[in-house]
């Protein structure tokens, strides 16, 4: 029996290590005609180049950028709660918000107050969603007003649409303060305003974050490694905790 459990442990541990080291692949949404590419030279980089592309017919054309973007303190890779790493992959952009008035975006937009939070409490039923409340949802939930000018303008990167606890929450594209982020993508204020004015939910806007991401070609968008854990739901909670611990120790 002990031998059997030992074998199971090392099989699961091997799965965990492979998930951290070799993330899955993510394809760009074929319905998208708006794509933001965030490309770094290597995973550990804290900065990247941001360029926005518009698809016209079968041709992608650069619209905004290139601009400097700041990434997580640990660069990019597999995301997890309390790990300052920007998720890799291709994700939709859905909810915009800011401390300032709507700059003219067609995206769903709310102007934040001190009662606006992003729920980052993995035990909460509203984990990884916007919550309007006079009190914090708990955990590491972030006040979208008190966080300061970095959230003057922002849009949610929907990297965890299933809201799976532990897979990280509150990853945004927002205004930079010139420093590495806690996992978000941040760019200068003027670029952020230009992006919001350009983004259109009817065009299924997406963002691709990765290493040496190529510019989109005619009729197709780049494929980038996704910072995700395939088969996560099959893993026990203690192993997910171990994965998160390993992620915090990794340099990239």
Coordinates of C-alpha atoms in Angstrom, one line a residue:
X1 CA 0.0 0.0 0.0
X2 CA 2.8 2.4 0.9
X3 CA 4.5 1.7 -2.5
X4 CA 1.2 2.4 -4.3
X5 CA 0.8 5.7 -2.6
X6 CA 4.4 6.6 -3.2
X7 CA 3.9 5.9 -6.9
X8 CA 0.8 8.0 -7.0
X9 CA 2.6 10.9 -5.3
X10 CA 5.4 10.9 -7.8
X11 CA 3.1 10.6 -10.8
X12 CA 1.1 13.6 -9.5
X13 CA 4.2 15.5 -8.7
X14 CA 5.5 14.8 -12.2
X15 CA 2.3 16.2 -13.6
X16 CA 2.6 19.3 -11.5
X17 CA 6.2 19.9 -12.6
X18 CA 5.3 19.4 -16.3
X19 CA 2.3 21.8 -16.0
X20 CA 4.6 24.5 -14.6
X21 CA 7.4 23.9 -17.1
X22 CA 5.4 23.1 -20.2
X23 CA 2.1 25.1 -20.4
X24 CA -0.6 24.4 -22.9
X25 CA -1.0 26.2 -26.2
X26 CA -3.7 28.8 -26.8
X27 CA -5.1 29.9 -30.2
X28 CA -6.4 33.3 -30.9
X29 CA -10.1 33.6 -31.2
X30 CA -10.9 33.4 -35.0
X31 CA -13.8 35.8 -34.4
X32 CA -11.5 38.6 -33.2
X33 CA -10.7 41.5 -35.5
X34 CA -8.9 43.4 -32.7
X35 CA -5.7 42.0 -31.3
X36 CA -3.2 43.5 -28.8
X37 CA 0.2 41.7 -28.9
X38 CA 2.4 42.0 -25.8
X39 CA 5.8 40.4 -26.7
X40 CA 8.9 40.1 -24.5
X41 CA 12.4 38.7 -25.4
X42 CA 12.2 36.2 -22.6
X43 CA 9.8 35.0 -19.9
X44 CA 11.7 36.6 -17.0
X45 CA 11.5 40.1 -18.6
X46 CA 9.6 42.7 -16.6
X47 CA 9.0 44.8 -19.8
X48 CA 7.6 44.0 -23.2
X49 CA 6.5 45.7 -26.4
X50 CA 2.8 46.3 -26.9
X51 CA 1.2 46.7 -30.4
X52 CA -2.5 46.8 -31.3
X53 CA -3.6 45.3 -34.6
X54 CA -6.9 45.8 -36.5
X55 CA -8.0 43.1 -39.0
X56 CA -9.4 44.5 -42.2
X57 CA -10.6 41.7 -44.4
X58 CA -7.8 39.2 -44.2
X59 CA -5.1 41.7 -43.4
X60 CA -3.9 42.7 -40.0
X61 CA -2.7 46.3 -39.7
X62 CA -0.8 47.9 -36.7
X63 CA -3.0 50.7 -35.3
X64 CA -1.4 51.6 -31.9
X65 CA 2.2 51.3 -30.8
X66 CA 4.7 49.9 -30.5
X67 CA 4.6 51.1 -26.9
X68 CA 6.5 50.0 -23.8
X69 CA 4.6 47.6 -21.5
X70 CA 5.4 46.6 -17.9
X71 CA 4.9 43.0 -16.8
X72 CA 4.9 41.2 -13.5
X73 CA 7.8 41.2 -11.1
X74 CA 8.4 37.6 -12.1
X75 CA 7.9 38.2 -15.8
X76 CA 5.3 36.0 -17.5
X77 CA 4.2 32.4 -17.3
X78 CA 1.7 30.3 -15.3
X79 CA -0.5 32.5 -13.2
X80 CA -1.5 31.8 -9.6
X81 CA -2.9 33.8 -6.7
X82 CA -0.2 35.8 -4.8
X83 CA 2.3 35.2 -7.6
X84 CA 3.4 38.4 -9.4
X85 CA 3.6 36.8 -12.8
X86 CA 1.7 37.9 -16.0
X87 CA -0.3 35.1 -17.6
X88 CA 0.9 33.9 -21.0
X89 CA -1.6 33.1 -23.7
X90 CA -4.4 34.7 -25.7
X91 CA -7.3 36.1 -23.8
X92 CA -10.4 38.1 -24.3
X93 CA -10.8 41.7 -23.1
X94 CA -14.2 42.2 -21.6
X95 CA -14.8 44.8 -18.8
X96 CA -13.3 48.2 -18.8
X97 CA -13.3 50.6 -15.8
X98 CA -11.5 53.6 -14.3
X99 CA -11.3 56.2 -11.7
X100 CA -11.8 58.7 -14.5
X101 CA -14.9 59.3 -16.7
X102 CA -15.3 57.1 -19.7
X103 CA -12.7 58.3 -22.3
X104 CA -14.9 57.3 -25.2
X105 CA -14.7 53.5 -25.3
X106 CA -17.4 51.3 -26.6
X107 CA -16.5 48.6 -24.1
X108 CA -18.7 48.1 -21.0
X109 CA -17.3 50.7 -18.6
X110 CA -17.9 51.8 -15.1
X111 CA -16.3 54.7 -13.2
X112 CA -14.9 53.3 -9.9
X113 CA -15.5 54.7 -6.4
X114 CA -14.3 53.5 -3.0
X115 CA -17.2 51.0 -3.1
X116 CA -15.8 49.2 -6.2
X117 CA -13.7 46.1 -5.5
X118 CA -12.2 43.2 -7.5
X119 CA -12.8 40.1 -5.5
X120 CA -9.5 38.2 -5.1
X121 CA -10.7 36.1 -2.2
X122 CA -10.5 32.4 -3.5
X123 CA -13.1 31.4 -0.9
X124 CA -15.6 33.9 -2.1
X125 CA -18.5 33.0 -4.4
X126 CA -17.8 36.1 -6.4
X127 CA -14.1 35.4 -6.8
X128 CA -12.5 37.1 -9.8
X129 CA -15.4 39.5 -10.5
X130 CA -16.2 43.1 -9.9
X131 CA -18.1 43.7 -6.7
X132 CA -19.7 46.9 -5.5
X133 CA -19.8 46.9 -1.7
X134 CA -19.1 49.2 1.2
X135 CA -16.8 46.4 2.6
X136 CA -14.1 44.3 1.1
X137 CA -15.0 40.8 -0.1
X138 CA -12.0 39.6 2.0
X139 CA -8.7 38.1 1.2
X140 CA -6.5 40.2 -1.1
X141 CA -9.4 41.9 -2.8
X142 CA -8.4 45.1 -4.4
X143 CA -10.2 48.4 -4.1
X144 CA -10.4 49.8 -7.7
X145 CA -10.4 53.4 -6.5
X146 CA -7.9 53.4 -3.6
X147 CA -5.3 51.6 -5.8
X148 CA -4.5 55.0 -7.3
X149 CA -3.8 56.5 -10.8
X150 CA -2.8 53.1 -12.2
X151 CA -6.5 52.4 -12.4
X152 CA -7.5 55.7 -13.9
X153 CA -8.1 53.6 -17.0
X154 CA -8.1 49.8 -17.2
X155 CA -9.7 46.8 -18.9
X156 CA -9.9 43.2 -17.6
X157 CA -7.8 40.5 -19.1
X158 CA -10.2 37.5 -18.9
X159 CA -7.4 34.9 -18.2
X160 CA -9.6 32.9 -15.8
X161 CA -13.1 33.0 -17.1
X162 CA -14.2 29.9 -15.1
X163 CA -13.1 31.8 -12.0
X164 CA -11.2 28.7 -10.7
X165 CA -9.8 29.5 -7.2
X166 CA -6.0 29.7 -7.2
X167 CA -5.7 30.3 -11.0
X168 CA -5.2 34.1 -10.2
X169 CA -7.6 37.0 -10.3
X170 CA -7.6 40.6 -11.1
X171 CA -5.3 40.7 -14.1
X172 CA -5.8 44.0 -16.0
X173 CA -4.4 46.1 -18.8
X174 CA -3.9 49.5 -17.1
X175 CA -1.9 52.7 -16.7
X176 CA 1.7 52.2 -15.7
X177 CA 3.5 53.8 -12.7
X178 CA 6.8 52.9 -14.4
X179 CA 7.3 49.8 -12.1
X180 CA 6.8 46.1 -12.6
X181 CA 3.3 44.9 -11.8
X182 CA 1.7 42.2 -9.6
X183 CA 0.9 40.3 -12.8
X184 CA -1.0 42.9 -14.9
X185 CA 0.1 44.5 -18.2
X186 CA 0.7 48.3 -17.8
X187 CA 1.4 50.9 -20.4
X188 CA 1.6 54.7 -20.5
X189 CA -1.6 56.8 -20.0
X190 CA -1.9 58.1 -23.6
X191 CA -1.6 54.6 -25.0
X192 CA -4.1 53.3 -22.6
X193 CA -6.6 56.0 -23.5
X194 CA -6.0 55.3 -27.2
X195 CA -6.6 51.6 -26.7
X196 CA -9.9 52.1 -24.9
X197 CA -11.2 54.4 -27.6
X198 CA -10.3 51.8 -30.2
X199 CA -11.6 48.7 -28.4
X200 CA -15.0 47.5 -29.6
X201 CA -16.8 44.6 -27.9
X202 CA -18.5 43.7 -31.2
X203 CA -15.0 42.9 -32.6
X204 CA -14.2 40.4 -29.9
X205 CA -11.0 42.1 -28.7
X206 CA -8.2 39.8 -27.5
X207 CA -4.7 40.1 -26.1
X208 CA -1.8 37.8 -26.8
X209 CA 1.0 37.8 -24.2
X210 CA 4.1 35.8 -24.8
X211 CA 7.8 35.5 -25.8
X212 CA 8.8 36.8 -29.3
X213 CA 5.2 36.8 -30.4
X214 CA 5.1 37.4 -34.2
X215 CA 2.9 40.0 -35.8
X216 CA -0.4 38.5 -37.0
X217 CA -0.4 37.5 -40.7
X218 CA -3.1 37.6 -43.3
X219 CA -6.2 35.9 -41.9
X220 CA -4.6 34.5 -38.8
X221 CA -3.3 35.6 -35.4
X222 CA -0.2 34.2 -33.5
X223 CA -0.4 31.2 -31.3
X224 CA 1.3 31.6 -28.0
X225 CA 2.0 29.3 -25.0
X226 CA -0.8 29.6 -22.5
X227 CA -0.1 30.1 -18.8
X228 CA -2.6 27.5 -17.7
X229 CA -2.7 24.1 -16.0
X230 CA -4.4 21.5 -18.2
X231 CA -6.2 18.9 -16.1
X232 CA -6.1 21.2 -13.0
X233 CA -9.5 19.9 -12.0
X234 CA -8.1 16.4 -11.7
X235 CA -5.5 17.4 -9.1
X236 CA -6.0 17.4 -5.3
X237 CA -6.0 20.7 -3.5
X238 CA -2.7 19.8 -1.7
X239 CA -1.0 19.4 -5.0
X240 CA -2.4 22.7 -6.3
X241 CA -1.0 24.3 -3.2
X242 CA 2.4 22.7 -4.0
X243 CA 2.3 24.0 -7.6
X244 CA 1.6 27.5 -6.3
X245 CA 4.6 27.2 -3.9
X246 CA 6.9 25.9 -6.7
X247 CA 5.7 28.8 -8.9
X248 CA 6.7 31.3 -6.3
X249 CA 10.2 29.8 -6.2
X250 CA 10.7 29.8 -10.0
X251 CA 12.6 32.7 -11.6
X252 CA 10.4 32.7 -14.6

